[in-house]
Tab-separated table of C-alpha atoms and ligand atoms in Angstrom:
chain	number	residue	atom	x	y	z
A	195	MET	CA	-34.079	113.625	113.806
A	196	GLY	CA	-31.849	112.409	116.616
A	197	PHE	CA	-30.832	114.645	119.512
A	198	SER	CA	-27.321	115.422	118.252
A	199	THR	CA	-28.572	116.181	114.745
A	200	ASP	CA	-31.135	118.606	116.150
A	201	ALA	CA	-28.518	120.114	118.463
A	202	ILE	CA	-26.340	120.964	115.473
A	203	HIS	CA	-29.008	121.894	112.915
A	204	ALA	CA	-32.333	122.899	114.502
A	205	GLY	CA	-33.029	126.610	114.065
A	206	GLN	CA	-29.898	127.091	111.987
A	207	ARG	CA	-29.599	127.594	108.263
A	208	PRO	CA	-26.715	129.101	106.300
A	209	ASP	CA	-27.050	132.876	106.229
A	210	PRO	CA	-29.023	133.699	103.050
A	211	SER	CA	-26.986	136.811	102.194
A	212	THR	CA	-23.475	135.258	102.492
A	213	GLY	CA	-23.781	131.498	102.936
A	214	ALA	CA	-22.042	131.739	106.340
A	215	ILE	CA	-22.622	128.307	107.870
A	216	ILE	CA	-22.839	129.726	111.383
A	217	VAL	CA	-25.737	132.019	112.318
A	218	PRO	CA	-24.215	135.527	112.486
A	219	ILE	CA	-24.249	137.695	115.609
A	220	PHE	CA	-26.820	140.309	114.641
A	221	GLN	CA	-25.364	143.047	116.806
A	222	THR	CA	-28.016	145.671	116.138
A	223	SER	CA	-30.605	147.508	118.199
A	224	THR	CA	-33.054	148.190	115.382
A	225	TYR	CA	-33.971	147.335	111.776
A	226	VAL	CA	-34.598	149.768	108.933
A	227	GLN	CA	-38.157	149.510	107.628
A	228	ASP	CA	-39.023	149.698	103.906
A	229	GLY	CA	-41.928	152.030	104.555
A	230	LEU	CA	-44.521	152.690	107.199
A	231	GLY	CA	-45.865	149.293	108.331
A	232	SER	CA	-43.599	147.411	105.908
A	233	HIS	CA	-40.588	145.495	107.315
A	234	LYS	CA	-38.801	142.123	107.118
A	235	GLY	CA	-40.305	140.740	110.344
A	236	TYR	CA	-37.850	142.593	112.571
A	237	GLU	CA	-38.664	145.969	114.122
A	238	TYR	CA	-36.694	146.426	117.349
A	239	ALA	CA	-34.115	144.142	118.943
A	240	ARG	CA	-35.792	143.781	122.343
A	241	THR	CA	-38.709	142.225	120.463
A	242	GLN	CA	-36.858	140.132	117.836
A	243	ASN	CA	-33.274	139.288	117.012
A	244	PRO	CA	-32.266	136.638	114.439
A	245	THR	CA	-29.415	135.205	116.556
A	246	ARG	CA	-31.728	134.932	119.543
A	247	GLY	CA	-34.449	133.463	117.309
A	248	ALA	CA	-32.065	130.727	116.134
A	249	LEU	CA	-31.251	129.778	119.738
A	250	GLU	CA	-34.928	129.840	120.709
A	251	ALA	CA	-35.777	127.413	117.891
A	252	ASN	CA	-32.771	125.243	118.728
A	253	VAL	CA	-33.543	124.755	122.434
A	254	ALA	CA	-37.279	124.339	121.678
A	255	ALA	CA	-36.406	121.420	119.369
A	256	LEU	CA	-34.103	119.831	121.969
A	257	GLU	CA	-36.800	119.989	124.665
A	258	GLY	CA	-39.441	118.601	122.292
A	259	GLY	CA	-41.321	121.896	122.497
A	260	SER	CA	-42.671	124.235	119.875
A	261	HIS	CA	-41.788	127.655	121.327
A	262	GLY	CA	-38.506	128.854	122.851
A	263	LEU	CA	-37.878	132.194	124.565
A	264	CYS	CA	-34.480	133.463	125.675
A	265	PHE	CA	-33.670	135.739	128.609
A	266	GLY	CA	-30.737	137.609	130.100
A	267	SER	CA	-30.330	135.059	132.943
A	268	GLY	CA	-31.949	131.946	134.361
A	269	LEU	CA	-33.543	134.110	137.031
A	270	ALA	CA	-34.901	136.513	134.384
A	271	ALA	CA	-36.579	133.495	132.742
A	272	ILE	CA	-37.983	132.250	136.074
A	273	SER	CA	-39.125	135.764	136.934
A	274	THR	CA	-40.982	135.954	133.619
A	275	ILE	CA	-42.736	132.629	134.346
A	276	LEU	CA	-43.772	134.011	137.739
A	277	HIS	CA	-45.353	136.981	135.935
A	278	LEU	CA	-48.011	134.461	134.833
A	279	VAL	CA	-49.130	134.486	138.489
A	280	ARG	CA	-51.166	137.427	139.776
A	281	ALA	CA	-51.376	138.997	143.232
A	282	GLY	CA	-53.490	136.776	145.498
A	283	GLU	CA	-52.649	133.626	143.530
A	284	HIS	CA	-50.559	130.824	144.976
A	285	VAL	CA	-47.469	128.883	143.908
A	286	VAL	CA	-46.303	125.504	145.212
A	287	ALA	CA	-42.536	125.100	144.794
A	288	SER	CA	-39.885	122.502	145.669
A	289	ASN	CA	-38.608	123.154	149.194
A	290	ASN	CA	-35.050	122.605	148.033
A	291	MET	CA	-34.118	124.499	144.898
A	292	TYR	CA	-31.528	127.024	143.764
A	293	GLY	CA	-31.272	129.668	146.515
A	294	GLY	CA	-31.746	132.531	144.051
A	295	THR	CA	-35.116	131.136	142.930
A	296	TYR	CA	-36.212	130.947	146.559
A	297	ARG	CA	-34.937	134.510	147.123
A	298	LEU	CA	-36.898	135.807	144.103
A	299	MET	CA	-40.072	134.222	145.457
A	300	GLU	CA	-39.642	135.128	149.138
A	301	LYS	CA	-37.794	138.443	149.054
A	302	VAL	CA	-39.294	140.009	145.927
A	303	LEU	CA	-42.580	138.520	144.752
A	304	ARG	CA	-44.151	137.891	148.158
A	305	ASP	CA	-44.162	141.694	148.574
A	306	HIS	CA	-46.118	141.901	145.308
A	307	GLY	CA	-48.931	139.764	146.754
A	308	LEU	CA	-47.984	136.338	145.386
A	309	ARG	CA	-48.303	133.458	147.845
A	310	PHE	CA	-45.767	130.643	148.092
A	311	ASP	CA	-45.603	127.278	149.812
A	312	TYR	CA	-42.516	125.080	149.697
A	313	VAL	CA	-42.890	121.313	149.909
A	314	ASN	CA	-40.813	118.261	149.189
A	315	THR	CA	-42.068	117.632	145.654
A	316	SER	CA	-40.780	114.029	145.868
A	317	ASP	CA	-43.786	113.510	148.167
A	318	LEU	CA	-46.893	113.523	145.951
A	319	GLU	CA	-49.280	113.621	148.907
A	320	ALA	CA	-47.515	116.665	150.353
A	321	VAL	CA	-47.888	118.425	147.004
A	322	GLU	CA	-51.574	117.545	146.823
A	323	ARG	CA	-52.121	118.825	150.364
A	324	ALA	CA	-50.403	122.106	149.474
A	325	PHE	CA	-52.678	122.835	146.499
A	326	ARG	CA	-55.359	125.447	147.165
A	327	PRO	CA	-58.216	126.732	145.023
A	328	GLU	CA	-56.069	129.758	144.146
A	329	THR	CA	-52.948	127.735	143.213
A	330	ARG	CA	-51.836	128.749	139.740
A	331	LEU	CA	-48.371	127.202	139.394
A	332	LEU	CA	-46.347	124.192	140.539
A	333	PHE	CA	-42.619	124.961	140.220
A	334	VAL	CA	-40.315	121.939	140.389
A	335	GLU	CA	-36.581	121.343	140.284
A	336	THR	CA	-35.474	117.729	139.814
A	337	PRO	CA	-32.908	116.706	140.855
A	338	THR	CA	-32.802	119.616	143.294
A	339	ASN	CA	-29.880	121.958	143.845
A	340	PRO	CA	-27.942	120.858	145.917
A	341	MET	CA	-29.632	117.939	147.759
A	342	MET	CA	-30.354	115.986	144.552
A	343	LEU	CA	-33.935	115.094	145.547
A	344	VAL	CA	-35.822	113.532	142.654
A	345	SER	CA	-39.476	114.223	141.840
A	346	ASP	CA	-41.852	112.220	139.650
A	347	LEU	CA	-42.609	114.681	136.854
A	348	ARG	CA	-45.308	112.632	135.152
A	349	ALA	CA	-47.243	112.180	138.405
A	350	LEU	CA	-46.813	115.830	139.438
A	351	ALA	CA	-47.898	117.207	136.060
A	352	SER	CA	-50.939	114.969	136.134
A	353	LEU	CA	-51.898	116.041	139.692
A	354	ALA	CA	-51.525	119.699	138.721
A	355	SER	CA	-53.259	119.622	135.354
A	356	ARG	CA	-56.343	117.924	136.847
A	357	ARG	CA	-56.786	121.095	138.903
A	358	GLY	CA	-55.925	123.482	136.082
A	359	ILE	CA	-52.551	124.273	137.703
A	360	LEU	CA	-49.531	124.912	135.455
A	361	THR	CA	-46.379	122.823	135.958
A	362	ALA	CA	-43.009	124.479	135.331
A	363	VAL	CA	-39.795	122.453	135.608
A	364	ASP	CA	-36.291	123.842	136.043
A	365	ASN	CA	-34.301	121.422	133.871
A	366	THR	CA	-30.909	123.106	134.349
A	367	PHE	CA	-29.213	120.122	136.046
A	368	MET	CA	-30.368	117.422	133.612
A	369	THR	CA	-30.652	119.285	130.289
A	370	PRO	CA	-32.908	117.894	127.548
A	371	PHE	CA	-30.199	115.362	126.721
A	372	PHE	CA	-31.156	113.398	129.862
A	373	GLN	CA	-34.654	114.631	130.787
A	374	ARG	CA	-37.493	116.154	128.742
A	375	PRO	CA	-40.208	117.399	131.119
A	376	LEU	CA	-42.631	118.467	128.353
A	377	GLU	CA	-42.808	114.838	127.190
A	378	LEU	CA	-43.760	113.900	130.774
A	379	GLY	CA	-46.646	116.380	130.828
A	380	ALA	CA	-45.091	119.622	132.131
A	381	ASP	CA	-46.368	122.865	130.598
A	382	ILE	CA	-43.151	124.877	130.829
A	383	VAL	CA	-39.436	124.046	130.990
A	384	VAL	CA	-36.894	126.600	132.140
A	385	HIS	CA	-33.099	126.649	132.120
A	386	SER	CA	-30.249	128.674	133.346
A	387	SER	CA	-28.415	128.480	130.003
A	388	THR	CA	-25.416	129.829	131.921
A	389	LYS	CA	-24.828	126.180	132.848
A	390	TYR	CA	-24.771	123.040	130.661
A	391	LEU	CA	-26.541	124.465	127.591
A	392	ASN	CA	-23.699	126.921	127.108
A	393	GLY	CA	-21.200	124.688	128.861
A	394	HIS	CA	-18.157	126.956	128.790
A	395	SER	CA	-18.692	129.319	131.770
A	396	ASP	CA	-18.511	132.437	129.607
A	397	MET	CA	-21.987	133.999	129.711
A	398	VAL	CA	-25.209	134.281	131.743
A	399	GLY	CA	-28.600	133.473	130.219
A	400	GLY	CA	-31.955	131.722	130.507
A	401	VAL	CA	-34.427	129.887	128.275
A	402	ILE	CA	-38.105	128.935	128.520
A	403	VAL	CA	-39.704	126.266	126.310
A	404	THR	CA	-43.356	125.297	125.991
A	405	ARG	CA	-45.636	123.395	123.612
A	406	ARG	CA	-48.695	125.454	124.471
A	407	ASP	CA	-49.519	128.238	122.012
A	408	ASP	CA	-51.544	130.163	124.624
A	409	LEU	CA	-48.682	130.179	127.132
A	410	ALA	CA	-46.140	130.996	124.434
A	411	GLU	CA	-48.189	133.994	123.354
A	412	ARG	CA	-48.391	135.364	126.900
A	413	LEU	CA	-44.714	134.604	127.645
A	414	ARG	CA	-43.653	136.236	124.357
A	415	PHE	CA	-45.661	139.304	125.358
A	416	LEU	CA	-43.965	139.315	128.787
A	417	GLN	CA	-40.511	138.790	127.258
A	418	ASN	CA	-40.972	142.003	125.323
A	419	ALA	CA	-43.010	143.934	127.904
A	420	VAL	CA	-40.782	143.105	130.897
A	421	GLY	CA	-37.687	143.264	128.708
A	422	ALA	CA	-35.217	140.889	130.409
A	423	VAL	CA	-33.744	139.809	127.056
A	424	PRO	CA	-30.204	138.582	126.291
A	425	GLY	CA	-27.783	140.162	123.853
A	426	PRO	CA	-27.059	138.434	120.533
A	427	PHE	CA	-23.463	137.536	121.373
A	428	ASP	CA	-24.543	135.605	124.465
A	429	CYS	CA	-27.168	133.785	122.367
A	430	TRP	CA	-24.498	132.932	119.815
A	431	LEU	CA	-22.291	131.472	122.565
A	432	VAL	CA	-25.126	129.208	123.747
A	433	LEU	CA	-25.826	128.132	120.139
A	434	ARG	CA	-22.195	127.169	119.893
A	435	GLY	CA	-22.561	125.298	123.203
A	436	THR	CA	-25.631	123.250	122.337
A	437	LYS	CA	-23.838	121.756	119.317
A	438	THR	CA	-21.692	119.693	121.699
A	439	LEU	CA	-24.282	119.224	124.455
A	440	ALA	CA	-24.674	115.474	123.846
A	441	LEU	CA	-20.911	114.870	123.855
A	442	ARG	CA	-20.389	116.917	126.974
A	443	MET	CA	-23.309	115.441	128.928
A	444	GLU	CA	-22.192	111.876	128.218
A	445	ARG	CA	-18.777	112.716	129.612
A	446	HIS	CA	-20.082	114.708	132.634
A	447	ASP	CA	-22.284	111.723	133.480
A	448	ARG	CA	-19.549	109.113	133.046
A	449	ASN	CA	-17.059	111.114	135.116
A	450	ALA	CA	-19.634	111.806	137.844
A	451	ARG	CA	-20.579	108.128	138.180
A	452	GLU	CA	-16.946	107.265	138.732
A	453	ILE	CA	-16.389	110.082	141.210
A	454	ALA	CA	-19.575	109.206	143.150
A	455	ALA	CA	-18.347	105.606	143.432
A	456	PHE	CA	-14.999	106.888	144.706
A	457	LEU	CA	-16.650	109.199	147.263
A	458	VAL	CA	-18.887	106.427	148.599
A	459	ARG	CA	-15.772	104.392	149.378
A	460	HIS	CA	-13.954	107.336	150.988
A	461	PRO	CA	-14.211	107.410	154.812
A	462	LYS	CA	-14.178	111.258	154.969
A	463	ALA	CA	-17.262	111.625	152.725
A	464	ARG	CA	-19.941	110.714	155.259
A	465	ARG	CA	-22.910	111.029	152.910
A	466	VAL	CA	-22.934	111.199	149.129
A	467	TYR	CA	-25.925	112.600	147.232
A	468	TYR	CA	-25.924	111.420	143.620
A	469	PRO	CA	-28.993	109.874	141.969
A	470	GLY	CA	-26.783	107.531	139.944
A	471	LEU	CA	-25.994	105.606	143.142
A	472	ALA	CA	-28.173	102.497	143.459
A	473	ASP	CA	-29.134	103.341	147.072
A	474	HIS	CA	-30.208	106.932	146.289
A	475	PRO	CA	-33.962	107.150	147.038
A	476	GLY	CA	-34.637	108.634	143.589
A	477	HIS	CA	-32.487	106.149	141.651
A	478	GLU	CA	-35.246	103.956	140.200
A	479	LEU	CA	-37.394	106.975	139.329
A	480	MET	CA	-34.418	108.636	137.598
A	481	LYS	CA	-33.925	105.479	135.542
A	482	ARG	CA	-37.542	105.738	134.385
A	483	GLN	CA	-37.745	109.443	133.636
A	484	CYS	CA	-34.165	110.275	132.579
A	485	SER	CA	-31.542	108.652	130.395
A	486	GLY	CA	-28.607	109.594	132.660
A	487	PHE	CA	-27.787	111.067	136.055
A	488	GLY	CA	-25.771	114.152	135.144
A	489	GLY	CA	-22.635	115.715	136.551
A	490	MET	CA	-23.719	117.200	139.892
A	491	ILE	CA	-22.761	115.563	143.200
A	492	SER	CA	-23.071	116.766	146.788
A	493	PHE	CA	-21.320	115.156	149.734
A	494	ASP	CA	-21.110	115.853	153.434
A	495	VAL	CA	-17.794	115.850	155.268
A	496	GLY	CA	-19.415	116.416	158.658
A	497	SER	CA	-18.412	119.967	159.632
A	498	LEU	CA	-17.696	123.481	158.394
A	499	ALA	CA	-14.023	122.951	159.218
A	500	GLY	CA	-13.964	119.798	157.094
A	501	ALA	CA	-15.710	121.523	154.202
A	502	THR	CA	-13.320	124.492	154.471
A	503	ALA	CA	-10.363	122.106	154.310
A	504	VAL	CA	-11.647	120.401	151.161
A	505	LEU	CA	-12.664	123.651	149.457
A	506	GLY	CA	-9.264	125.130	150.173
A	507	SER	CA	-7.252	122.125	149.004
A	508	THR	CA	-8.488	121.110	145.563
A	509	ARG	CA	-6.373	122.191	142.622
A	510	LEU	CA	-8.376	121.066	139.588
A	511	PHE	CA	-11.806	121.715	141.116
A	512	SER	CA	-12.005	125.524	141.288
A	513	LEU	CA	-13.851	127.130	144.176
A	514	ALA	CA	-16.679	129.020	142.481
A	515	GLU	CA	-20.449	129.407	142.205
A	516	SER	CA	-22.132	128.063	139.064
A	517	LEU	CA	-21.952	124.675	137.394
A	518	GLY	CA	-22.254	122.872	134.091
A	519	GLY	CA	-19.060	124.093	132.420
A	520	VAL	CA	-16.370	121.847	130.966
A	521	GLU	CA	-14.157	122.675	133.951
A	522	SER	CA	-14.848	121.133	137.356
A	523	LEU	CA	-16.073	123.439	140.123
A	524	ILE	CA	-16.483	123.015	143.862
A	525	SER	CA	-18.707	125.094	146.128
A	526	HIS	CA	-20.189	125.431	149.599
A	527	PRO	CA	-23.984	125.723	149.291
A	528	ALA	CA	-24.612	126.917	152.878
A	529	THR	CA	-22.556	130.091	152.452
A	530	MET	CA	-22.647	130.508	148.669
A	531	THR	CA	-25.606	129.490	146.446
A	532	HIS	CA	-28.062	128.892	149.308
A	533	ALA	CA	-27.030	131.601	151.790
A	534	SER	CA	-30.437	133.291	151.344
A	535	VAL	CA	-32.273	130.188	152.646
A	536	PRO	CA	-32.829	130.472	156.452
A	537	ALA	CA	-30.371	128.239	158.367
A	538	GLU	CA	-33.130	126.214	160.016
A	539	ASP	CA	-34.763	125.455	156.640
A	540	ARG	CA	-31.366	124.477	155.248
A	541	LEU	CA	-30.735	122.067	158.102
A	542	LYS	CA	-34.191	120.488	157.794
A	543	MET	CA	-33.295	119.314	154.311
A	544	GLY	CA	-29.772	118.155	155.198
A	545	LEU	CA	-28.044	121.213	153.740
A	546	THR	CA	-25.476	121.365	156.541
A	547	ASP	CA	-22.332	123.456	156.889
A	548	GLY	CA	-20.378	120.307	156.042
A	549	LEU	CA	-22.039	119.926	152.647
A	550	VAL	CA	-19.825	120.358	149.594
A	551	ARG	CA	-21.184	120.478	146.028
A	552	ILE	CA	-19.178	119.601	142.942
A	553	SER	CA	-19.900	120.197	139.289
A	554	VAL	CA	-17.925	117.433	137.611
A	555	GLY	CA	-16.310	118.657	134.418
A	556	VAL	CA	-15.094	116.765	131.375
A	557	GLU	CA	-11.421	116.496	132.362
A	558	ASP	CA	-9.718	113.093	132.670
A	559	VAL	CA	-11.518	111.415	135.528
A	560	GLY	CA	-8.360	109.942	137.048
A	561	ASP	CA	-7.023	113.465	137.596
A	562	LEU	CA	-10.307	114.567	139.193
A	563	VAL	CA	-10.371	111.597	141.571
A	564	ALA	CA	-6.741	112.204	142.560
A	565	ASP	CA	-7.538	115.883	143.244
A	566	LEU	CA	-10.490	115.028	145.512
A	567	ASP	CA	-8.538	112.262	147.226
A	568	GLU	CA	-5.761	114.699	148.055
A	569	ALA	CA	-8.210	117.356	149.284
A	570	LEU	CA	-10.201	114.904	151.428
A	571	GLY	CA	-6.935	113.949	153.095
A	572	HIS	CA	-6.972	117.445	154.686
A	573	VAL	CA	-10.305	116.853	156.499
B	723	P1T	O1	-27.618	132.310	137.399
B	723	P1T	P1	-28.799	132.336	136.485
B	723	P1T	O2	-28.475	132.134	135.049
B	723	P1T	O3	-29.708	133.492	136.738
B	723	P1T	O4	-29.650	131.003	136.844
B	723	P1T	C1	-30.270	130.796	138.079
B	723	P1T	C2	-30.451	129.325	138.324
B	723	P1T	C3	-31.656	128.728	138.037
B	723	P1T	N1	-31.873	127.419	138.232
B	723	P1T	C4	-30.910	126.621	138.704
B	723	P1T	C5	-31.197	125.165	138.929
B	723	P1T	C6	-29.648	127.140	138.997
B	723	P1T	O5	-28.709	126.319	139.468
B	723	P1T	C7	-29.404	128.530	138.817
B	723	P1T	C8	-28.095	129.149	139.126
B	723	P1T	N2	-27.278	128.381	139.944
B	723	P1T	C9	-26.043	128.712	140.383
B	723	P1T	C10	-25.427	129.858	140.088
B	723	P1T	C11	-25.401	127.695	141.251
B	723	P1T	O6	-24.169	127.763	141.498
B	723	P1T	O7	-26.123	126.801	141.694
């Protein structure tokens, strides 16, 4: 089936007891058993929930995987993946990624004996040099948040698998509509479903997808044993979101291409980071491994004062963390999403105090351009 057909139908059948076309919200903590050891496949709602199960099957189909697992947040999903790594083992991760992922690794799991190295995963030789005999996991974001660095997933997965190292890809920015890491050889895909999968900025959640039965079995065990599961209503909201994922992503992408072209021409936007631009270093690679460029753009206005002026002047772009909703957002990575990354590491990757990040929504693009034009006039 095509992507949009799967988005609307995969994992979802009319409710057998009523015919309700939409999977109900099974708002229950437990299930009555017929007798000792005899039940309908559901025992306790941390372990199984039919609404969650429908979403898990839905996102698994969209990613071209065979197992989906939902979590209470993107970070809960990433944390569960990192439970595959034991004390003394080593992880190689992208040196620019969501600040909360970096914080989880550096400020929580390092104290539990896990070892981390951060490299520019666009540089295959740097990744190879970082691998050690005890490396268990390669964790990649592409494009990265917020510098939009692009990594070659097929090459990375091949480098890692030759050494028996797992590859996990955070696909939050691209979504399976534009990029399917499992088809490029990755073992695990993870999402903050808070973002594009849900698309309406009204819940927090995470999803993991894999094709590997062995990994799925261990991750399913961890999902239940660690317990960072989502509630059924939040799963239902994401199921509602994925139905329109294709429509929304096409529009995010179209709007973002137009806004990136506008920013490039604007004298106050000194640098524009968007992989849809022909001179972006990852542009050709993106064309090979993705079918679009997405709705995230970063640009540098040269100073904190300039960024403050822009962030304080937009009217349609709301100043807020997060991304991927139908409404456009604007944020300041250095003090918001990436505040936990040391300043010197931020600067090394170009994440300056003048950097502004926008999540381009699905509004009329002319209105969005006019809003940014007005705000940039205050720099
Ligand atoms: O917020 P949560 O659902 O826990 O997801 C964390 C996360 C994981 N991966 C990526 C690529 C992300 O961007 C995020 C969350 N990001 C933001 C809140 C943000 O504004 O960038």
